[in-house]
Short mmCIF file of C-alpha atoms in Angstrom, two decimals:
data_model
loop_
_atom_site.label_atom_id
_atom_site.label_comp_id
_atom_site.label_asym_id
_atom_site.label_seq_id
_atom_site.Cartn_x
_atom_site.Cartn_y
_atom_site.Cartn_z
CA THR A 1 0.00 0.00 0.00
CA LYS A 2 1.27 3.47 -0.86
CA PHE A 3 1.06 6.25 1.65
CA SER A 4 1.33 10.00 1.49
CA THR A 5 1.97 12.44 4.30
CA ILE A 6 0.44 15.69 5.42
CA SER A 7 2.37 17.99 7.74
CA PHE A 8 0.73 20.07 10.44
CA VAL A 9 2.44 23.01 12.11
CA ILE A 10 1.41 23.65 15.69
CA LYS A 11 2.01 27.22 16.81
CA SER A 12 1.40 28.91 20.11
CA LYS A 13 2.87 31.90 21.90
CA SER A 14 4.56 29.64 24.42
CA SER A 15 6.03 27.39 21.74
CA PHE A 16 7.70 30.35 19.98
CA LYS A 17 9.33 31.37 23.24
CA ARG A 18 10.78 27.91 23.74
CA MET A 19 11.99 27.06 20.23
CA SER A 20 13.08 28.86 17.12
CA GLN A 21 11.30 26.44 14.75
CA PRO A 22 7.65 25.41 15.13
CA LYS A 23 7.18 21.70 15.72
CA SER A 24 5.92 19.76 12.68
CA TYR A 25 3.82 16.58 12.92
CA ARG A 26 3.28 14.18 10.05
CA ILE A 27 0.11 12.16 9.64
CA LEU A 28 0.37 8.96 7.59
CA MET A 29 -2.47 8.69 5.10
CA GLY A 30 -3.60 5.95 2.77
CA THR A 31 -4.20 6.68 -0.89
CA ALA A 32 -7.90 5.77 -0.82
CA THR A 33 -10.13 7.83 -3.12
CA PRO A 34 -11.76 10.72 -1.19
CA ASN A 35 -15.54 10.80 -1.14
CA PRO A 36 -16.88 14.28 -0.21
CA LEU A 37 -20.09 13.90 1.76
CA ASN A 38 -23.18 16.07 1.70
CA ILE A 39 -24.95 14.89 4.84
CA GLY A 40 -28.60 14.83 5.77
CA LEU A 41 -28.90 14.37 9.54
CA PHE A 42 -32.00 12.84 11.15
CA GLY A 43 -32.21 13.85 14.80
CA GLY A 44 -31.09 17.05 16.49
CA GLY A 45 -31.06 15.80 20.07
CA THR A 46 -28.21 14.99 22.42
CA VAL A 47 -26.07 12.88 20.10
CA GLY A 48 -27.19 14.65 16.94
CA GLY A 49 -26.16 17.98 18.43
CA GLY A 50 -22.79 16.62 19.49
CA PHE A 51 -22.16 15.18 16.03
CA TYR A 52 -23.04 18.50 14.39
CA GLU A 53 -20.72 20.45 16.69
CA ILE A 54 -17.74 18.19 15.96
CA ILE A 55 -18.25 18.16 12.19
CA GLU A 56 -19.15 21.80 11.70
CA LYS A 57 -17.31 23.58 14.48
CA THR A 58 -14.80 22.09 16.91
CA ASN A 59 -12.96 19.74 14.54
CA LYS A 60 -13.93 21.18 11.16
CA ASP A 61 -10.47 22.48 10.19
CA PHE A 62 -8.68 19.37 11.41
CA LEU A 63 -11.01 17.04 9.52
CA HIS A 64 -10.53 19.01 6.30
CA GLY A 65 -6.78 18.93 6.91
CA ILE A 66 -6.71 15.14 6.91
CA GLY A 67 -8.77 14.92 3.74
CA SER A 68 -12.22 14.39 5.21
CA ASN A 69 -14.58 16.76 3.42
CA SER A 70 -18.08 16.65 4.85
CA VAL A 71 -20.86 19.18 5.24
CA ILE A 72 -24.21 18.84 7.01
CA SER A 73 -26.66 20.62 4.74
CA LYS A 74 -29.95 19.55 6.34
CA ILE A 75 -31.18 18.39 9.75
CA CYS A 76 -34.59 16.73 10.04
CA VAL A 77 -36.30 17.36 13.40
CA ARG A 78 -39.86 17.15 14.71
CA ASP A 79 -40.12 20.88 15.48
CA VAL A 80 -37.98 23.29 13.45
CA LYS A 81 -38.87 26.16 15.82
CA LYS A 82 -37.62 24.40 18.95
CA PRO A 83 -34.47 26.04 20.36
CA ARG A 84 -31.36 23.86 19.97
CA ASP A 85 -28.40 23.59 22.34
CA PHE A 86 -25.91 23.91 19.49
CA GLU A 87 -25.21 26.64 16.96
CA ILE A 88 -26.56 25.92 13.48
CA MET A 89 -24.42 27.25 10.64
CA PRO A 90 -26.01 29.34 7.82
CA HIS A 91 -25.45 26.58 5.24
CA THR A 92 -27.57 24.11 7.27
CA THR A 93 -31.35 24.02 6.90
CA LEU A 94 -33.75 22.60 9.49
CA VAL A 95 -36.58 20.53 7.98
CA SER A 96 -39.39 18.41 9.41
CA ASP A 97 -40.30 16.31 6.36
CA TYR A 98 -38.21 13.17 5.77
CA LYS A 99 -38.61 13.63 2.02
CA ASP A 100 -36.66 16.89 2.14
CA ILE A 101 -33.56 14.79 2.76
CA LEU A 102 -34.40 11.43 1.21
CA GLU A 103 -35.52 12.93 -2.11
CA ASP A 104 -32.65 15.43 -2.28
CA GLU A 105 -30.30 13.99 -4.91
CA THR A 106 -27.44 16.24 -3.76
CA ILE A 107 -27.35 14.50 -0.37
CA ASN A 108 -25.23 11.35 -0.60
CA CYS A 109 -25.06 10.38 3.07
CA VAL A 110 -27.76 9.97 5.72
CA VAL A 111 -26.86 9.99 9.42
CA GLU A 112 -29.70 8.50 11.48
CA LEU A 113 -29.66 9.53 15.17
CA MET A 114 -33.40 9.65 15.82
CA GLY A 115 -33.71 6.23 17.49
CA GLY A 116 -36.61 3.79 17.54
CA VAL A 117 -37.45 1.05 15.06
CA THR A 118 -40.42 2.52 13.16
CA ASP A 119 -39.67 5.84 11.47
CA ALA A 120 -35.94 5.15 11.73
CA LYS A 121 -36.42 1.92 9.79
CA ASP A 122 -38.25 3.76 7.00
CA VAL A 123 -35.49 6.38 6.83
CA VAL A 124 -32.59 3.89 6.76
CA PHE A 125 -34.22 1.50 4.30
CA GLU A 126 -35.26 4.29 1.92
CA ALA A 127 -31.82 5.90 2.10
CA ILE A 128 -30.15 2.63 1.08
CA LYS A 129 -32.61 2.14 -1.77
CA ARG A 130 -31.77 5.64 -3.00
CA LYS A 131 -28.03 4.79 -3.01
CA LYS A 132 -27.21 7.07 -0.10
CA HIS A 133 -24.54 6.00 2.39
CA VAL A 134 -25.90 5.44 5.91
CA VAL A 135 -24.39 5.96 9.35
CA THR A 136 -26.52 5.05 12.38
CA ALA A 137 -26.25 4.63 16.14
CA ASN A 138 -29.43 2.54 16.31
CA LYS A 139 -28.60 -0.85 17.84
CA ALA A 140 -32.29 -1.82 18.25
CA LEU A 141 -32.95 -1.26 14.55
CA LEU A 142 -29.87 -3.24 13.53
CA ALA A 143 -30.52 -6.15 15.85
CA ARG A 144 -34.18 -6.48 14.84
CA PHE A 145 -33.77 -6.06 11.07
CA LEU A 146 -30.24 -7.32 10.46
CA PRO A 147 -31.09 -9.85 7.70
CA GLU A 148 -33.23 -7.29 5.85
CA ILE A 149 -30.48 -4.65 6.08
CA GLN A 150 -27.90 -7.11 4.77
CA GLN A 151 -30.15 -8.00 1.85
CA LEU A 152 -30.74 -4.33 1.01
CA LEU A 153 -27.00 -3.65 1.02
CA LYS A 154 -26.43 -6.61 -1.34
CA GLU A 155 -29.07 -5.20 -3.68
CA ASN A 156 -27.43 -1.77 -3.59
CA PRO A 157 -23.69 -2.30 -4.10
CA GLY A 158 -21.60 0.78 -3.48
CA VAL A 159 -23.69 1.94 -0.52
CA GLU A 160 -21.57 2.11 2.63
CA PHE A 161 -23.07 1.40 6.06
CA GLY A 162 -21.50 2.46 9.37
CA TYR A 163 -22.73 1.77 12.89
CA GLU A 164 -19.77 2.23 15.26
CA ALA A 165 -21.90 4.16 17.77
CA ALA A 166 -24.54 1.40 18.02
CA VAL A 167 -22.64 -0.58 20.66
CA CYS A 168 -20.84 0.85 23.70
CA GLY A 169 -20.99 4.50 22.66
CA GLY A 170 -17.45 5.85 22.37
CA ILE A 171 -15.59 2.51 22.40
CA PRO A 172 -14.36 1.59 18.87
CA ILE A 173 -15.36 -2.06 19.23
CA ILE A 174 -17.24 -2.34 15.91
CA ASN A 175 -14.28 -1.23 13.79
CA ALA A 176 -11.95 -3.53 15.73
CA LEU A 177 -14.14 -6.56 15.06
CA GLN A 178 -14.61 -5.60 11.40
CA ASN A 179 -10.88 -5.28 10.70
CA ASP A 180 -8.52 -6.64 13.34
CA TYR A 181 -9.25 -10.36 13.85
CA PHE A 182 -9.01 -11.88 10.37
CA GLY A 183 -5.87 -13.81 11.32
CA ASP A 184 -7.30 -14.91 14.63
CA ASN A 185 -10.06 -17.14 16.01
CA ILE A 186 -12.36 -15.57 18.60
CA THR A 187 -13.67 -17.99 21.22
CA LYS A 188 -15.50 -15.61 23.55
CA ILE A 189 -16.71 -12.04 23.73
CA CYS A 190 -18.28 -10.61 26.86
CA GLY A 191 -18.57 -7.37 28.73
CA ILE A 192 -20.45 -4.53 30.34
CA MET A 193 -22.56 -2.92 27.63
CA ASN A 194 -25.03 -0.80 29.59
CA GLY A 195 -23.91 2.21 31.61
CA THR A 196 -27.16 2.59 33.56
CA THR A 197 -27.04 -0.85 35.13
CA ASN A 198 -23.30 -0.63 35.75
CA PHE A 199 -23.84 2.66 37.61
CA MET A 200 -26.54 0.99 39.71
CA LEU A 201 -24.53 -2.15 40.48
CA SER A 202 -21.47 -0.07 41.36
CA LYS A 203 -23.58 1.86 43.88
CA MET A 204 -25.03 -1.33 45.35
CA GLU A 205 -21.52 -2.72 45.76
CA SER A 206 -19.82 0.37 47.22
CA GLU A 207 -22.65 1.67 49.43
CA GLY A 208 -24.64 -1.47 50.24
CA ALA A 209 -27.67 0.35 48.85
CA ALA A 210 -30.95 -1.34 47.98
CA TYR A 211 -31.93 -1.88 44.35
CA GLU A 212 -34.95 0.44 44.61
CA ASP A 213 -32.83 3.29 46.02
CA VAL A 214 -30.12 3.12 43.34
CA LEU A 215 -32.76 2.91 40.61
CA LYS A 216 -34.36 6.12 41.87
CA GLU A 217 -30.96 7.83 42.01
CA ALA A 218 -30.17 6.70 38.47
CA GLN A 219 -33.50 8.13 37.30
CA ASP A 220 -32.93 11.40 39.16
CA LEU A 221 -29.50 11.77 37.52
CA GLY A 222 -30.87 11.03 34.06
CA TYR A 223 -29.08 7.69 33.65
CA ALA A 224 -32.31 5.67 33.75
CA GLU A 225 -35.59 6.37 31.96
CA ALA A 226 -38.92 6.75 33.75
CA ASP A 227 -39.61 3.23 32.47
CA PRO A 228 -36.24 1.54 33.08
CA THR A 229 -37.26 -1.89 31.78
CA ALA A 230 -35.00 -1.90 28.70
CA ASP A 231 -31.96 -1.24 30.88
CA VAL A 232 -32.60 -3.14 34.11
CA GLU A 233 -34.08 -6.25 32.49
CA GLY A 234 -31.17 -6.52 30.04
CA HIS A 235 -33.04 -5.87 26.78
CA ASP A 236 -30.59 -3.15 25.73
CA VAL A 237 -27.68 -5.56 26.18
CA GLN A 238 -29.62 -8.25 24.28
CA ALA A 239 -29.51 -6.13 21.13
CA LYS A 240 -25.85 -5.22 21.59
CA ILE A 241 -24.55 -8.75 22.17
CA ALA A 242 -26.54 -9.92 19.13
CA LEU A 243 -24.64 -7.38 16.99
CA LEU A 244 -21.24 -8.28 18.45
CA THR A 245 -22.00 -11.97 17.92
CA LYS A 246 -22.59 -11.25 14.24
CA LEU A 247 -19.21 -9.56 13.93
CA ALA A 248 -17.22 -12.00 16.08
CA PHE A 249 -18.74 -15.27 14.87
CA GLY A 250 -20.72 -14.43 11.72
CA ALA A 251 -23.93 -15.65 13.33
CA THR A 252 -27.26 -13.90 12.88
CA VAL A 253 -28.95 -14.34 16.25
CA PRO A 254 -32.55 -13.07 16.63
CA VAL A 255 -32.69 -10.80 19.66
CA SER A 256 -35.73 -12.64 21.02
CA SER A 257 -33.76 -15.90 21.10
CA VAL A 258 -31.05 -14.52 23.41
CA PRO A 259 -31.73 -15.73 27.00
CA CYS A 260 -31.93 -12.64 29.18
CA GLN A 261 -31.90 -12.06 32.93
CA GLY A 262 -31.82 -8.53 34.34
CA ILE A 263 -30.70 -7.09 37.68
CA SER A 264 -34.08 -6.42 39.33
CA LYS A 265 -33.89 -9.54 41.55
CA LEU A 266 -30.48 -8.65 42.98
CA THR A 267 -30.30 -7.40 46.57
CA SER A 268 -27.55 -5.99 48.76
CA ILE A 269 -27.09 -9.47 50.29
CA ASP A 270 -25.83 -10.74 46.93
CA PHE A 271 -22.99 -8.22 47.09
CA GLU A 272 -22.18 -9.37 50.64
CA PHE A 273 -21.81 -12.93 49.41
CA ALA A 274 -19.85 -11.78 46.35
CA LYS A 275 -17.45 -9.97 48.70
CA MET A 276 -16.95 -13.22 50.64
CA MET A 277 -15.95 -14.77 47.32
CA LYS A 278 -13.54 -11.88 46.53
CA SER A 279 -15.84 -10.94 43.66
CA THR A 280 -18.48 -8.44 42.57
CA ILE A 281 -21.56 -8.59 40.30
CA LYS A 282 -21.84 -7.16 36.79
CA LEU A 283 -24.51 -7.41 34.09
CA LEU A 284 -22.75 -8.97 31.10
CA GLY A 285 -23.60 -9.82 27.55
CA THR A 286 -21.76 -13.00 26.55
CA ALA A 287 -21.19 -15.00 23.37
CA ILE A 288 -19.00 -18.07 23.79
CA LEU A 289 -18.06 -21.16 21.80
CA SER A 290 -18.49 -24.59 23.34
CA PRO A 291 -15.29 -26.44 24.33
CA ASP A 292 -15.42 -28.45 21.08
CA LYS A 293 -15.92 -25.20 19.06
CA GLN A 294 -19.05 -26.64 17.41
CA LYS A 295 -21.79 -24.72 19.22
CA LEU A 296 -22.36 -21.09 20.19
CA SER A 297 -24.03 -19.80 23.35
CA VAL A 298 -25.30 -16.21 23.61
CA PHE A 299 -26.90 -14.82 26.76
CA VAL A 300 -27.36 -11.80 29.04
CA SER A 301 -27.09 -12.25 32.80
CA PRO A 302 -25.72 -10.78 36.02
CA VAL A 303 -22.41 -12.57 36.61
CA ILE A 304 -20.20 -13.11 39.65
CA VAL A 305 -16.91 -11.51 38.57
CA PRO A 306 -13.59 -12.00 40.46
CA LEU A 307 -12.08 -8.73 41.67
CA SER A 308 -8.92 -9.64 39.77
CA SER A 309 -10.79 -9.28 36.45
CA LEU A 310 -10.62 -6.09 34.39
CA ILE A 311 -14.41 -6.20 34.26
CA ALA A 312 -14.68 -5.89 38.06
CA GLY A 313 -12.76 -2.60 38.05
CA THR A 314 -15.08 -0.98 35.50
CA ARG A 315 -17.37 1.20 37.57
CA GLY A 316 -19.96 3.92 37.17
CA ALA A 317 -21.44 4.37 33.70
CA SER A 318 -18.35 3.00 31.92
CA ASN A 319 -18.39 0.01 29.55
CA ILE A 320 -15.81 -2.69 28.82
CA ILE A 321 -15.56 -5.52 26.30
CA LEU A 322 -13.22 -8.50 26.68
CA ILE A 323 -12.37 -10.67 23.68
CA ASN A 324 -10.74 -14.07 24.07
CA SER A 325 -8.99 -15.35 20.95
CA LYS A 326 -6.38 -17.89 19.91
CA ASN A 327 -3.60 -15.47 18.96
CA LEU A 328 -4.18 -12.54 21.32
CA ASP A 329 -5.44 -14.43 24.37
CA THR A 330 -7.45 -11.63 26.05
CA SER A 331 -7.95 -8.16 24.58
CA SER A 332 -9.88 -5.41 26.35
CA TYR A 333 -11.71 -2.33 25.08
CA SER A 334 -13.05 0.13 27.65
CA GLY A 335 -14.40 3.66 27.86
CA PRO A 336 -17.59 5.70 28.04
CA GLY A 337 -20.56 3.69 26.83
CA ALA A 338 -22.89 6.61 26.26
CA GLY A 339 -23.11 10.39 26.35
CA ARG A 340 -23.27 13.27 23.89
CA PHE A 341 -19.69 13.49 22.70
CA PRO A 342 -18.48 9.90 23.27
CA THR A 343 -21.29 8.57 21.07
CA ALA A 344 -20.99 11.44 18.59
CA ASN A 345 -17.27 10.71 18.31
CA SER A 346 -18.03 7.21 17.03
CA VAL A 347 -20.50 8.63 14.49
CA VAL A 348 -17.83 11.06 13.30
CA SER A 349 -15.34 8.19 12.93
CA ASP A 350 -17.72 6.41 10.54
CA VAL A 351 -18.23 9.60 8.55
CA VAL A 352 -14.47 10.24 8.30
CA ARG A 353 -13.82 6.71 7.06
CA LEU A 354 -16.57 7.16 4.48
CA SER A 355 -15.38 10.56 3.31
CA LYS A 356 -11.81 9.32 2.90
CA GLY A 357 -12.97 6.37 0.82
CA TYR A 358 -12.03 3.67 3.32
CA SER A 359 -14.48 0.89 2.60
CA THR A 360 -15.16 -1.64 5.35
CA PRO A 361 -17.78 -4.38 4.89
CA PRO A 362 -20.32 -3.77 7.68
CA PHE A 363 -20.71 -7.50 8.29
CA PRO A 364 -17.46 -9.14 7.10
CA PHE A 365 -18.64 -12.77 7.09
CA ASP A 366 -21.61 -15.07 7.65
CA ARG A 367 -21.56 -18.45 9.31
CA ASP A 368 -24.26 -20.81 10.54
CA TRP A 369 -23.87 -22.02 14.12
CA GLU A 370 -25.89 -24.37 16.25
CA LEU A 371 -27.06 -22.19 19.11
CA GLU A 372 -26.69 -23.85 22.50
CA LYS A 373 -28.83 -22.45 25.31
CA ASP A 374 -27.80 -25.21 27.72
CA PHE A 375 -24.26 -23.91 28.18
CA THR A 376 -21.69 -25.27 30.62
CA GLY A 377 -20.32 -23.22 33.52
CA SER A 378 -20.11 -22.77 37.27
CA PHE A 379 -23.05 -21.17 39.06
CA TYR A 380 -24.08 -19.18 42.15
CA LEU A 381 -27.38 -20.07 43.85
CA ARG A 382 -28.74 -17.77 46.57
CA ILE A 383 -31.28 -19.74 48.61
CA THR A 384 -33.75 -18.05 50.97
CA CYS A 385 -35.38 -20.30 53.55
CA ARG A 386 -37.00 -20.68 56.95
CA ASP A 387 -34.40 -22.10 59.31
CA GLU A 388 -34.75 -25.72 60.34
CA LEU A 389 -32.58 -28.78 60.91
CA GLY A 390 -31.04 -30.59 57.92
CA ILE A 391 -31.43 -27.97 55.17
CA ILE A 392 -27.80 -28.05 54.01
CA LYS A 393 -27.92 -31.87 53.95
CA ARG A 394 -31.13 -31.77 51.90
CA VAL A 395 -29.66 -29.28 49.40
CA GLY A 396 -26.67 -31.58 49.02
CA GLY A 397 -28.98 -34.51 48.32
CA LEU A 398 -30.98 -32.56 45.73
CA ALA A 399 -27.76 -31.45 44.06
CA GLU A 400 -26.63 -35.07 43.80
CA GLU A 401 -30.01 -36.10 42.36
CA ASN A 402 -29.62 -33.48 39.62
CA GLY A 403 -26.00 -34.30 38.84
CA VAL A 404 -24.64 -31.07 40.33
CA SER A 405 -21.42 -31.05 42.38
CA ILE A 406 -21.24 -28.38 45.11
CA HIS A 407 -18.06 -26.30 45.19
CA ALA A 408 -18.70 -24.19 48.31
CA ILE A 409 -21.38 -22.96 50.74
CA HIS A 410 -21.46 -19.39 52.08
CA GLN A 411 -23.60 -18.15 54.97
CA ASN A 412 -23.72 -15.18 57.35
CA PRO A 413 -24.71 -15.57 61.03
CA ILE A 414 -28.48 -15.93 61.26
CA GLU A 415 -30.38 -12.82 62.41
CA ASP A 416 -33.93 -13.68 61.30
CA PHE A 417 -34.76 -17.38 61.54
CA GLU A 418 -37.77 -16.90 59.25
CA ASN A 419 -35.62 -15.42 56.45
CA VAL A 420 -32.22 -17.03 56.11
CA ASP A 421 -30.03 -16.49 53.05
CA PHE A 422 -27.17 -18.77 52.09
CA VAL A 423 -25.29 -19.40 48.86
CA VAL A 424 -24.23 -22.56 47.09
CA THR A 425 -21.67 -22.39 44.31
CA THR A 426 -21.31 -25.31 41.91
CA GLU A 427 -18.58 -27.05 40.02
CA GLU A 428 -18.90 -26.91 36.23
CA CYS A 429 -22.20 -28.32 34.99
CA HIS A 430 -24.95 -27.64 32.46
CA LEU A 431 -27.40 -24.77 32.98
CA SER A 432 -30.29 -27.23 32.64
CA GLN A 433 -28.98 -29.21 35.64
CA VAL A 434 -28.86 -26.08 37.78
CA ASP A 435 -32.36 -25.07 36.63
CA LYS A 436 -33.70 -28.45 37.73
CA LEU A 437 -31.89 -28.10 41.06
CA CYS A 438 -33.51 -24.68 41.59
CA ASP A 439 -36.92 -26.14 40.76
CA SER A 440 -36.36 -28.94 43.26
CA ILE A 441 -35.28 -26.54 46.03
CA SER A 442 -38.28 -24.26 45.42
CA LYS A 443 -40.64 -27.19 46.17
CA GLU A 444 -39.21 -27.80 49.65
CA THR A 445 -41.42 -26.70 52.57
CA TRP A 446 -38.63 -24.58 54.07
CA SER A 447 -37.88 -22.72 50.80
CA LYS A 448 -39.23 -19.15 50.60
CA ASN A 449 -38.91 -18.81 46.80
CA ARG A 450 -37.01 -20.09 43.80
CA PRO A 451 -33.24 -19.65 44.27
CA LEU A 452 -31.54 -16.81 42.40
CA CYS A 453 -29.12 -18.32 39.90
CA LEU A 454 -26.13 -16.40 38.47
CA SER A 455 -23.17 -17.47 36.36
CA LEU A 456 -19.59 -17.30 37.60
CA LEU A 457 -17.05 -15.69 35.27
#
């Protein structure tokens, strides 16, 4: 590959005092054919505003200097009279009719930041059909209509499709999976993919706070919606792990088929037991190959994570992805998973690659896998019971009946004999065996409810 260089001169008053010659930096550039973009932006909200500011104001000169020529000529919003929290340049027109962008033949790139899976679907599909490049941050749209989007792109060769911002906000995980693992074999991808739930779990761990209290705080701070179901029940992560599974393994996994357990059943006592185990609890999306590399398991669940893991140290609203592969062993990607400028930065990265003519297949390969929901692992069972003689012995007997070997038992001193919590951790076994064990325990007269079952990392 041939490369050219562009030199930048950085000047400041202080630099001239310190040195007689200004310092020159060289940026290595590929010789890809530039593709000037005339952009129609759908959505002028938080991320849309951040994207506009970077492209048209804060980084405009730098982007032009590296050969990325893009202009946002129209923004489609619901109310053109609504005040915006960003300055709109004279060359940009606010419109409220989708057709003003989609039917404008001078616009060759659509950036969709409106969200949802109804109007956004119509916009993205129509843009592709009209041979306009598309950049989107809409993970729900991608996960739900992935086969249809792939088919549309095949029918419209030459249309580029970028979605770096769809998973983990500002972390460049999409581009890494699209380009950096062709010589490798990925065996597992897992991580924290939702900042709201990670903020909540971090609070529960550090302050011993109740789930209800940290949820209210997250809502008050704007991390959680008034209806937090998509976050706390894991549905947001469902869509994201489905997309990462497509990139890592080539598998198209319907979102509805991904087993999903949220965090709403966790209590502060679970963090006490996790601390006993020198661990914490994180909500993870996971895609992992079976030991014989013939089956693929994809799921979302709270997981007991050792404090020695990089995942355990990721707190607040941050995200992290770990990739296990043959050549690289474990690679980690961490950073802000949401927010105005982190997410907008990923959108800008897609636009820059497009404008510089760097073509990356959005979904590099397809492969059929047998999906295995009955995966193998070690598990944590929190059992709540009324105290009586012989309970531990009975749990051991039920575990034996279901083919489950107990690894350890954890219990605090009893304070309320009517509500006793203790934890059983298992040796490696199938999820189905643990499910049957939980069913068996729930039928015992001393059991207060079905045990909470979590995976161990």
